[in-house]
Coordinates of C-alpha atoms in Angstrom, one line a residue:
M1 CA 11.8 -145.3 -67.3
S2 CA 14.9 -146.6 -68.9
I3 CA 17.1 -146.9 -71.0
P4 CA 19.0 -149.6 -72.4
T5 CA 22.7 -150.3 -71.2
Q6 CA 23.7 -152.7 -74.4
P7 CA 24.7 -151.4 -78.0
T8 CA 22.8 -151.9 -80.5
R9 CA 24.6 -154.7 -82.7
H10 CA 22.9 -154.0 -86.3
L11 CA 21.5 -151.0 -87.7
Q12 CA 18.1 -151.2 -88.8
A13 CA 16.7 -148.7 -91.5
V14 CA 14.8 -145.6 -89.4
E15 CA 11.5 -147.1 -91.7
D16 CA 11.8 -150.9 -90.0
V17 CA 11.6 -149.1 -86.7
D18 CA 8.1 -149.3 -84.4
W19 CA 8.7 -146.4 -82.0
S20 CA 5.3 -147.4 -80.4
K21 CA 7.3 -150.5 -78.7
H22 CA 10.6 -148.9 -78.4
P23 CA 12.3 -148.6 -74.4
M24 CA 13.1 -145.2 -75.0
S25 CA 9.7 -144.1 -74.0
D26 CA 8.3 -143.8 -70.2
L27 CA 4.5 -145.2 -70.5
A28 CA 3.7 -143.8 -67.0
A29 CA 4.1 -140.1 -67.5
E30 CA 2.2 -140.6 -70.8
Q31 CA -0.5 -142.1 -68.7
A32 CA -0.9 -139.5 -66.3
V33 CA -0.5 -136.2 -69.4
L34 CA -3.4 -138.1 -70.8
G35 CA -4.9 -138.3 -67.6
M36 CA -4.6 -135.4 -65.7
M37 CA -6.3 -133.7 -69.2
M38 CA -9.5 -135.7 -69.3
T39 CA -10.0 -134.8 -66.1
S40 CA -9.0 -131.2 -66.1
P41 CA -9.2 -128.6 -68.9
K42 CA -6.9 -126.4 -66.9
A43 CA -4.2 -129.3 -67.3
I44 CA -4.5 -129.2 -70.9
D45 CA -3.5 -125.5 -71.1
E46 CA -0.8 -126.3 -69.3
V47 CA 0.7 -129.7 -71.4
I48 CA 0.2 -128.4 -75.2
D49 CA 3.1 -125.5 -74.1
H50 CA 5.7 -128.6 -73.3
V51 CA 4.4 -131.4 -75.7
A52 CA 3.2 -131.8 -79.5
G53 CA 1.1 -135.6 -80.5
R54 CA 4.3 -136.5 -82.1
D55 CA 6.4 -136.4 -79.0
F56 CA 4.9 -140.0 -76.9
A57 CA 5.3 -143.3 -78.4
D58 CA 2.5 -145.3 -77.7
N59 CA 0.9 -145.1 -80.7
R60 CA -2.7 -145.1 -79.3
H61 CA -1.9 -141.9 -76.9
V62 CA -0.9 -140.0 -80.1
T63 CA -4.3 -140.4 -81.4
L64 CA -6.4 -139.9 -77.8
F65 CA -3.8 -136.7 -77.2
H66 CA -4.8 -135.1 -81.2
T67 CA -9.0 -136.1 -80.0
L68 CA -8.1 -133.6 -76.3
V69 CA -6.6 -130.9 -77.7
L70 CA -9.4 -131.0 -80.6
M71 CA -12.7 -130.9 -77.8
W72 CA -10.7 -128.8 -75.9
G73 CA -10.1 -126.3 -78.6
D74 CA -14.2 -126.5 -79.8
N75 CA -14.1 -126.5 -76.2
I76 CA -16.2 -129.6 -74.8
P77 CA -15.6 -131.5 -72.1
S78 CA -12.5 -134.2 -72.5
D79 CA -14.0 -136.9 -69.6
P80 CA -14.1 -140.2 -70.5
T81 CA -17.2 -140.6 -71.4
L82 CA -17.7 -137.5 -73.7
V83 CA -13.7 -138.7 -75.3
A84 CA -15.4 -142.2 -76.5
R85 CA -17.7 -140.7 -77.6
Q86 CA -15.8 -138.8 -80.0
L87 CA -13.5 -141.1 -80.2
D88 CA -16.3 -143.6 -81.7
T89 CA -17.5 -141.3 -84.3
N90 CA -13.6 -141.1 -85.9
G91 CA -13.6 -144.6 -85.7
D92 CA -10.5 -144.8 -82.7
L93 CA -11.8 -146.6 -79.9
L94 CA -11.2 -149.8 -80.5
R95 CA -7.5 -149.2 -81.2
V96 CA -7.4 -147.3 -78.5
G97 CA -8.2 -149.9 -76.9
G98 CA -12.1 -148.8 -75.5
V99 CA -13.4 -147.5 -73.0
P100 CA -11.6 -149.9 -70.1
Y101 CA -8.5 -148.3 -71.2
L102 CA -9.9 -144.7 -70.9
H103 CA -10.5 -145.5 -67.3
T104 CA -7.4 -146.8 -66.4
L105 CA -6.0 -143.9 -67.1
T106 CA -7.9 -141.5 -65.5
E107 CA -6.9 -143.6 -62.6
K108 CA -3.3 -143.5 -63.4
I109 CA -2.9 -139.8 -62.5
P110 CA -0.4 -139.6 -60.0
T111 CA -2.1 -138.8 -56.5
T112 CA 1.1 -137.2 -54.5
T113 CA 3.7 -135.9 -57.0
G114 CA 4.2 -133.9 -60.4
T115 CA 2.2 -131.6 -62.0
P116 CA 1.0 -131.8 -65.4
R117 CA 3.6 -130.1 -67.0
Y118 CA 5.9 -131.8 -64.6
H119 CA 4.8 -134.8 -66.8
A120 CA 4.9 -133.4 -70.0
R121 CA 8.2 -132.1 -70.3
I122 CA 9.2 -136.1 -68.7
V123 CA 8.0 -137.3 -72.4
A124 CA 9.2 -134.4 -74.5
D125 CA 12.7 -135.3 -73.2
W126 CA 11.8 -139.2 -74.6
A127 CA 11.0 -137.5 -77.3
K128 CA 13.8 -135.8 -78.0
R129 CA 15.7 -138.8 -77.4
R130 CA 13.8 -141.4 -80.0
R131 CA 14.6 -137.8 -82.5
V132 CA 18.7 -138.1 -81.5
R133 CA 18.6 -142.1 -82.4
E134 CA 16.5 -141.4 -85.1
A135 CA 18.7 -139.1 -87.0
G136 CA 21.9 -141.3 -86.0
L137 CA 20.6 -144.0 -87.6
R138 CA 19.4 -141.5 -90.8
I139 CA 23.6 -140.1 -90.5
V140 CA 24.7 -143.4 -90.8
H141 CA 22.5 -143.9 -93.1
T142 CA 23.6 -140.7 -95.2
S143 CA 27.2 -141.6 -95.0
Q144 CA 26.7 -144.5 -96.7
T145 CA 25.0 -143.1 -99.5
L146 CA 27.6 -142.4 -102.3
D147 CA 26.1 -139.9 -105.1
K148 CA 26.0 -137.1 -102.3
T149 CA 29.5 -135.4 -102.0
V150 CA 31.1 -135.5 -98.0
D151 CA 30.3 -131.7 -97.5
E152 CA 26.2 -132.8 -98.4
V153 CA 26.4 -135.5 -96.0
I154 CA 28.1 -132.6 -93.5
D155 CA 24.9 -130.2 -94.2
A156 CA 22.7 -133.4 -94.2
A157 CA 23.9 -134.8 -90.8
Q158 CA 24.1 -131.1 -89.5
Q159 CA 20.4 -130.4 -90.1
D160 CA 19.9 -134.2 -89.0
I161 CA 21.2 -133.0 -84.9
H162 CA 19.5 -129.5 -85.6
A163 CA 15.7 -131.1 -86.0
A164 CA 16.3 -133.7 -83.0
T165 CA 17.6 -131.1 -80.6
V166 CA 16.1 -127.5 -80.7
S167 CA 12.7 -127.1 -78.5
Q168 CA 10.2 -128.0 -81.1
S169 CA 6.5 -125.9 -81.0
P170 CA 3.6 -127.9 -81.4
G171 CA 2.7 -125.0 -83.4
N172 CA 2.6 -121.0 -83.6
L173 CA -1.1 -120.6 -85.1
L174 CA -3.2 -118.1 -83.2
A175 CA -6.0 -116.2 -84.1
Y176 CA -6.0 -112.5 -84.8
N177 CA -8.1 -112.3 -81.4
D178 CA -5.8 -113.8 -79.1
F179 CA -2.8 -111.4 -80.0
H180 CA -4.1 -108.4 -80.9
D181 CA -4.3 -106.6 -77.9
G182 CA -1.0 -107.2 -77.2
E183 CA 0.5 -105.8 -80.4
L184 CA -1.6 -102.6 -80.1
D185 CA 0.0 -101.9 -76.9
H186 CA 3.3 -102.5 -79.2
L187 CA 1.8 -100.9 -81.9
E188 CA 0.9 -97.4 -79.3
K189 CA 4.9 -97.7 -77.1
L190 CA 7.1 -97.3 -81.3
M191 CA 4.2 -94.6 -81.8
N192 CA 5.3 -93.4 -78.2
G193 CA 9.3 -93.6 -78.5
E194 CA 9.2 -96.0 -76.2
V195 CA 10.4 -99.0 -77.6
R196 CA 12.3 -99.6 -80.9
R197 CA 10.7 -101.4 -84.1
G198 CA 13.9 -103.7 -84.8
M199 CA 17.4 -104.2 -83.4
S200 CA 20.1 -100.8 -83.6
T201 CA 22.0 -100.8 -86.4
G202 CA 24.1 -98.0 -84.4
L203 CA 23.0 -95.1 -86.8
G204 CA 20.3 -93.4 -85.1
T205 CA 19.3 -91.5 -88.7
L206 CA 19.1 -95.1 -89.9
D207 CA 17.2 -96.2 -87.4
D208 CA 13.9 -92.9 -87.9
L209 CA 14.5 -94.7 -91.7
I210 CA 14.5 -98.5 -90.8
G211 CA 13.8 -98.8 -87.7
G212 CA 16.7 -101.1 -86.9
F213 CA 17.0 -105.1 -88.2
L214 CA 14.5 -107.2 -88.2
P215 CA 15.6 -111.4 -87.1
G216 CA 15.7 -113.3 -90.2
Q217 CA 16.6 -110.4 -92.6
L218 CA 19.0 -110.8 -95.5
V219 CA 20.5 -107.0 -94.7
V220 CA 23.6 -106.7 -97.9
P221 CA 25.4 -103.4 -97.5
A222 CA 26.9 -103.2 -101.2
G223 CA 29.6 -100.9 -102.2
R224 CA 33.0 -100.9 -104.6
P225 CA 36.4 -102.3 -103.4
G226 CA 37.5 -99.8 -100.9
M227 CA 34.2 -97.8 -100.2
G228 CA 33.5 -98.9 -96.7
K229 CA 31.4 -102.0 -96.8
S230 CA 33.2 -104.3 -94.5
T231 CA 33.3 -101.0 -91.9
C232 CA 29.9 -101.2 -92.5
G233 CA 28.9 -104.2 -91.5
L234 CA 30.8 -104.4 -88.6
G235 CA 29.3 -101.3 -87.6
F236 CA 26.7 -103.2 -87.3
A237 CA 28.2 -106.5 -85.1
I238 CA 30.0 -104.0 -83.2
A239 CA 26.1 -102.3 -82.6
A240 CA 24.3 -105.3 -81.6
A241 CA 27.2 -106.7 -79.0
R242 CA 27.2 -103.4 -77.4
R243 CA 24.2 -104.1 -76.7
G244 CA 24.2 -107.5 -75.2
I245 CA 23.5 -108.9 -78.6
P246 CA 25.5 -112.1 -79.8
A247 CA 26.6 -111.3 -83.3
L248 CA 29.2 -113.8 -85.1
I249 CA 31.7 -112.5 -87.7
Y250 CA 32.4 -114.7 -90.0
S251 CA 35.5 -113.1 -92.1
L252 CA 36.7 -114.2 -95.9
E253 CA 38.8 -111.5 -96.4
M254 CA 40.6 -110.0 -93.3
S255 CA 42.4 -112.2 -90.8
R256 CA 41.8 -112.2 -86.5
R257 CA 44.3 -109.9 -85.2
E258 CA 43.4 -106.9 -88.9
L259 CA 39.6 -108.2 -88.0
T260 CA 40.7 -106.4 -84.3
W261 CA 43.1 -103.7 -85.9
R262 CA 39.4 -102.5 -87.2
L263 CA 37.2 -103.0 -83.6
L264 CA 40.0 -101.5 -81.5
S265 CA 40.2 -98.7 -83.8
A266 CA 36.8 -98.4 -84.4
V267 CA 36.0 -98.8 -80.4
G268 CA 38.7 -96.9 -78.7
G269 CA 39.1 -93.8 -81.8
I270 CA 42.4 -95.0 -82.9
D271 CA 43.7 -93.5 -85.7
L272 CA 43.8 -97.6 -88.2
G273 CA 46.9 -96.4 -89.4
A274 CA 48.9 -96.7 -86.1
F275 CA 48.0 -100.9 -85.9
T276 CA 49.9 -101.6 -89.2
T277 CA 52.1 -99.0 -88.8
G278 CA 53.3 -100.9 -84.8
R279 CA 53.8 -96.9 -84.4
L280 CA 51.5 -96.4 -81.4
T281 CA 51.8 -93.4 -78.6
P282 CA 51.4 -93.9 -75.4
D283 CA 48.5 -92.5 -75.0
Q284 CA 46.9 -94.8 -78.4
H285 CA 48.4 -98.0 -76.9
D286 CA 46.3 -97.1 -73.3
K287 CA 43.5 -96.7 -75.2
A288 CA 43.2 -99.9 -77.5
K289 CA 43.4 -101.7 -74.1
K290 CA 40.7 -99.7 -72.5
A291 CA 39.4 -100.5 -75.8
S292 CA 40.1 -103.9 -75.7
K293 CA 38.5 -104.8 -72.2
T294 CA 35.3 -102.9 -72.7
I295 CA 34.6 -104.9 -76.2
A296 CA 35.8 -108.2 -74.9
G297 CA 32.6 -107.9 -72.4
W298 CA 30.4 -107.9 -75.3
P299 CA 28.9 -111.8 -76.4
L300 CA 31.4 -111.1 -80.1
H301 CA 32.9 -114.4 -81.8
I302 CA 35.5 -114.5 -84.2
D303 CA 36.0 -116.3 -86.7
D304 CA 38.8 -116.3 -89.8
Q305 CA 38.8 -119.9 -91.5
T306 CA 35.2 -121.0 -92.7
H307 CA 34.9 -119.8 -96.1
T308 CA 31.4 -122.3 -97.2
V309 CA 28.1 -121.2 -96.4
A310 CA 27.9 -125.4 -94.9
D311 CA 30.4 -124.6 -92.5
I312 CA 29.6 -121.3 -92.3
R313 CA 25.4 -123.1 -91.0
T314 CA 26.8 -125.3 -89.0
S315 CA 29.1 -123.2 -86.2
A316 CA 26.0 -120.4 -86.2
R317 CA 23.9 -123.4 -85.3
R318 CA 26.1 -124.6 -82.8
F319 CA 26.4 -121.7 -81.3
R320 CA 22.5 -120.6 -81.1
Q321 CA 22.3 -124.1 -79.8
R322 CA 24.9 -124.0 -77.1
H323 CA 23.8 -120.2 -75.8
N324 CA 20.8 -120.5 -76.1
G325 CA 20.3 -117.1 -79.0
L326 CA 22.2 -115.7 -81.4
G327 CA 21.4 -111.4 -82.3
L328 CA 23.4 -111.0 -85.5
V329 CA 25.9 -112.9 -88.2
F330 CA 28.0 -111.1 -90.3
V331 CA 29.7 -112.5 -93.6
D332 CA 32.5 -110.3 -95.1
Y333 CA 31.4 -110.5 -98.5
L334 CA 29.1 -112.3 -100.2
Q335 CA 31.5 -113.0 -103.0
R336 CA 34.3 -114.0 -101.8
L337 CA 32.1 -117.3 -100.5
R338 CA 33.4 -121.1 -101.5
T339 CA 30.4 -123.1 -103.2
T340 CA 29.9 -127.3 -102.7
T341 CA 28.0 -127.3 -105.2
K342 CA 28.9 -126.9 -109.1
H343 CA 27.3 -124.5 -111.1
D344 CA 27.6 -124.0 -115.0
R345 CA 27.7 -119.9 -114.1
R346 CA 29.3 -117.3 -111.9
D347 CA 25.6 -115.9 -110.9
L348 CA 24.1 -119.1 -110.5
E349 CA 26.8 -119.7 -107.7
V350 CA 25.9 -116.0 -106.1
G351 CA 23.2 -115.9 -106.6
R352 CA 22.5 -119.6 -104.3
N353 CA 24.4 -118.4 -101.4
A354 CA 22.9 -115.5 -100.9
S355 CA 19.9 -118.1 -100.8
D356 CA 21.0 -119.8 -98.4
L357 CA 22.1 -117.2 -96.4
K358 CA 18.5 -115.9 -96.2
T359 CA 17.0 -119.3 -95.4
L360 CA 19.8 -119.6 -92.5
G361 CA 19.3 -116.0 -90.9
Q362 CA 15.5 -117.3 -90.9
E363 CA 15.9 -120.5 -89.3
L364 CA 18.6 -118.6 -86.4
E365 CA 15.8 -115.7 -85.9
A366 CA 19.4 -113.7 -86.7
T367 CA 19.6 -110.2 -89.6
M368 CA 22.6 -111.9 -91.4
V369 CA 24.6 -109.5 -92.6
V370 CA 26.3 -109.6 -96.0
P371 CA 28.1 -107.0 -97.8
A372 CA 28.0 -107.5 -101.7
Q373 CA 30.0 -105.6 -104.3
L374 CA 29.2 -103.5 -107.2
N375 CA 30.5 -104.1 -110.7
R376 CA 31.7 -101.0 -112.4
G377 CA 28.6 -99.1 -113.3
P378 CA 28.7 -96.0 -111.0
E379 CA 32.0 -95.0 -112.2
S380 CA 31.0 -94.7 -116.0
R381 CA 27.5 -92.3 -115.0
T382 CA 28.3 -88.4 -113.8
D383 CA 27.4 -88.7 -110.4
K384 CA 29.3 -91.9 -110.1
R385 CA 26.1 -92.8 -107.7
P386 CA 25.6 -96.4 -107.7
Q387 CA 22.0 -98.4 -108.7
L388 CA 20.8 -101.9 -107.9
S389 CA 21.8 -102.6 -111.0
D390 CA 25.5 -102.6 -110.2
L391 CA 24.7 -105.5 -107.7
R392 CA 27.9 -108.1 -108.9
D393 CA 27.8 -110.8 -110.6
S394 CA 23.6 -111.8 -110.0
G395 CA 20.3 -110.5 -109.8
E396 CA 19.3 -113.0 -107.1
I397 CA 20.8 -110.6 -104.5
E398 CA 18.3 -108.1 -105.0
Q399 CA 15.8 -110.4 -104.7
E400 CA 16.7 -112.3 -101.6
A401 CA 18.4 -108.9 -100.0
D402 CA 15.4 -107.7 -97.0
I403 CA 17.3 -104.5 -96.9
V404 CA 20.3 -103.4 -99.5
I405 CA 22.0 -100.2 -98.8
L406 CA 24.3 -98.6 -102.0
L407 CA 27.3 -97.2 -99.9
H408 CA 28.4 -94.0 -102.0
R409 CA 30.8 -91.1 -101.5
D410 CA 32.4 -88.1 -103.8
D411 CA 35.6 -87.7 -101.7
Y412 CA 36.2 -92.2 -103.2
Y413 CA 36.1 -90.8 -106.7
D414 CA 37.1 -86.5 -105.7
K415 CA 39.5 -86.1 -103.3
E416 CA 38.8 -82.1 -103.2
S417 CA 35.5 -82.7 -103.3
P418 CA 33.2 -80.2 -100.9
R419 CA 32.1 -83.3 -99.1
A420 CA 34.6 -85.2 -98.2
G421 CA 34.2 -87.2 -94.5
E422 CA 30.5 -87.9 -96.3
A423 CA 29.0 -91.4 -96.9
D424 CA 25.3 -91.8 -98.4
F425 CA 24.0 -94.7 -96.9
I426 CA 21.2 -95.5 -100.0
V427 CA 18.4 -97.8 -99.6
A428 CA 17.3 -98.4 -102.3
K429 CA 16.0 -101.6 -101.7
Y430 CA 13.5 -102.0 -97.8
R431 CA 10.6 -104.6 -98.3
N432 CA 8.7 -103.3 -95.5
G433 CA 9.2 -99.5 -95.8
P434 CA 9.8 -96.7 -98.1
T435 CA 13.3 -95.9 -99.3
D436 CA 15.1 -93.3 -99.1
T437 CA 19.0 -91.9 -98.8
V438 CA 20.8 -90.5 -95.2
T439 CA 24.2 -89.7 -94.6
V440 CA 26.6 -89.9 -92.3
A441 CA 30.2 -88.7 -91.4
A442 CA 33.1 -91.8 -93.0
Q443 CA 35.7 -91.8 -89.6
L444 CA 37.2 -94.3 -92.2
H445 CA 40.3 -93.9 -90.6
L446 CA 38.9 -95.3 -87.4
S447 CA 37.4 -97.9 -88.8
R448 CA 33.5 -96.5 -88.2
F449 CA 30.7 -94.4 -89.9
T450 CA 29.0 -92.4 -87.2
D451 CA 25.6 -90.3 -86.7
F452 CA 27.2 -86.2 -86.9
G453 CA 28.5 -85.2 -83.7
I454 CA 27.3 -88.4 -82.0
G455 CA 31.4 -89.4 -82.0
G456 CA 30.8 -93.2 -82.5
D457 CA 29.0 -94.3 -79.3
R458 CA 25.6 -95.1 -79.9

């Protein structure tokens, strides 16, 4: 295998490149893979976990691979004679080189080095290199397209690079019979309390209701200004990071220093006012240093300079690629996100951002926690309790969200309320289950919500 050492003098449009003749491939590895597939059903089972038809540079090999996989799926032996018959039936035999080439492939099988998996990985590696080059050509072409904004060009480039470099799977289509036993085993563990359905929220009462967060979900804690929606979202991020699950925080309202104070307050149990005034006691200072050391060991990352969905998308994609995983993304908060696309109405702008964040969560397989403001609707009611219709600026927030948690505190409106120190988490929308209200302790002076009697260490 070889990589061209001379730079390309003239860039070609992607559609003008004949990739089947491109030197960025390993013909011997492709032939070895197909030869092994024709001599061993076990080899096919190994190979399909690492390559797909599109990974072969030679168009003949693409056709042969698809034929062999289809025959294997139908339990038809894949020896050269039967493969030739199948190809002839499909009208593809002459196009792949006829019977002589099929026998050539079986003769090309290495006898001393390499397993099917080894050669398949070589094929997949070269395929990824070609996709990176194709992405580069597309990026050059897109960058010269004047009908796109700079942000749209950058976003398209990021998508191209992401698609070219992430691990690709040939598919996830399975017969129910292939996975139902494992799902029933998992269900039994759920029933016995051996596993939780999703990632813990850090609040046992909320976990009991929704079962935790799932990858790809859009979770919207919503409330009036000062109700605690940012504290709620930060608590969810802390709960993930505490358990070793990578969490990203994009703060559009608070600086990194303010977030640090809130983290130290929540984890160390230190009154937030001590940080804002700078009047920490020696004991509080010791607690802050201990909490800081604890947080430093978590996979928690903070960005206070990113203000658009496009920039968040770029940053989160890069993180996931570098760290091979991502659990939760906390964006604080929805209405403060800027947009790179012009909209006639504010509600359309906010709705588009909500939709884009939902799509991003599905792409990254991460829970997206995005607080949102409520309008003044609750203040016009006698009980002051919020409703879904109070979501400010856009009904699309409700449509896109998988979970909407409306925050309510009686003492927000009445300082003398007998329910002072309590907060209702009203799960007003839950796509996968029942809605209900759970009550937790509101320790906002410690920048956290907790279960009663737990003390914030869940």
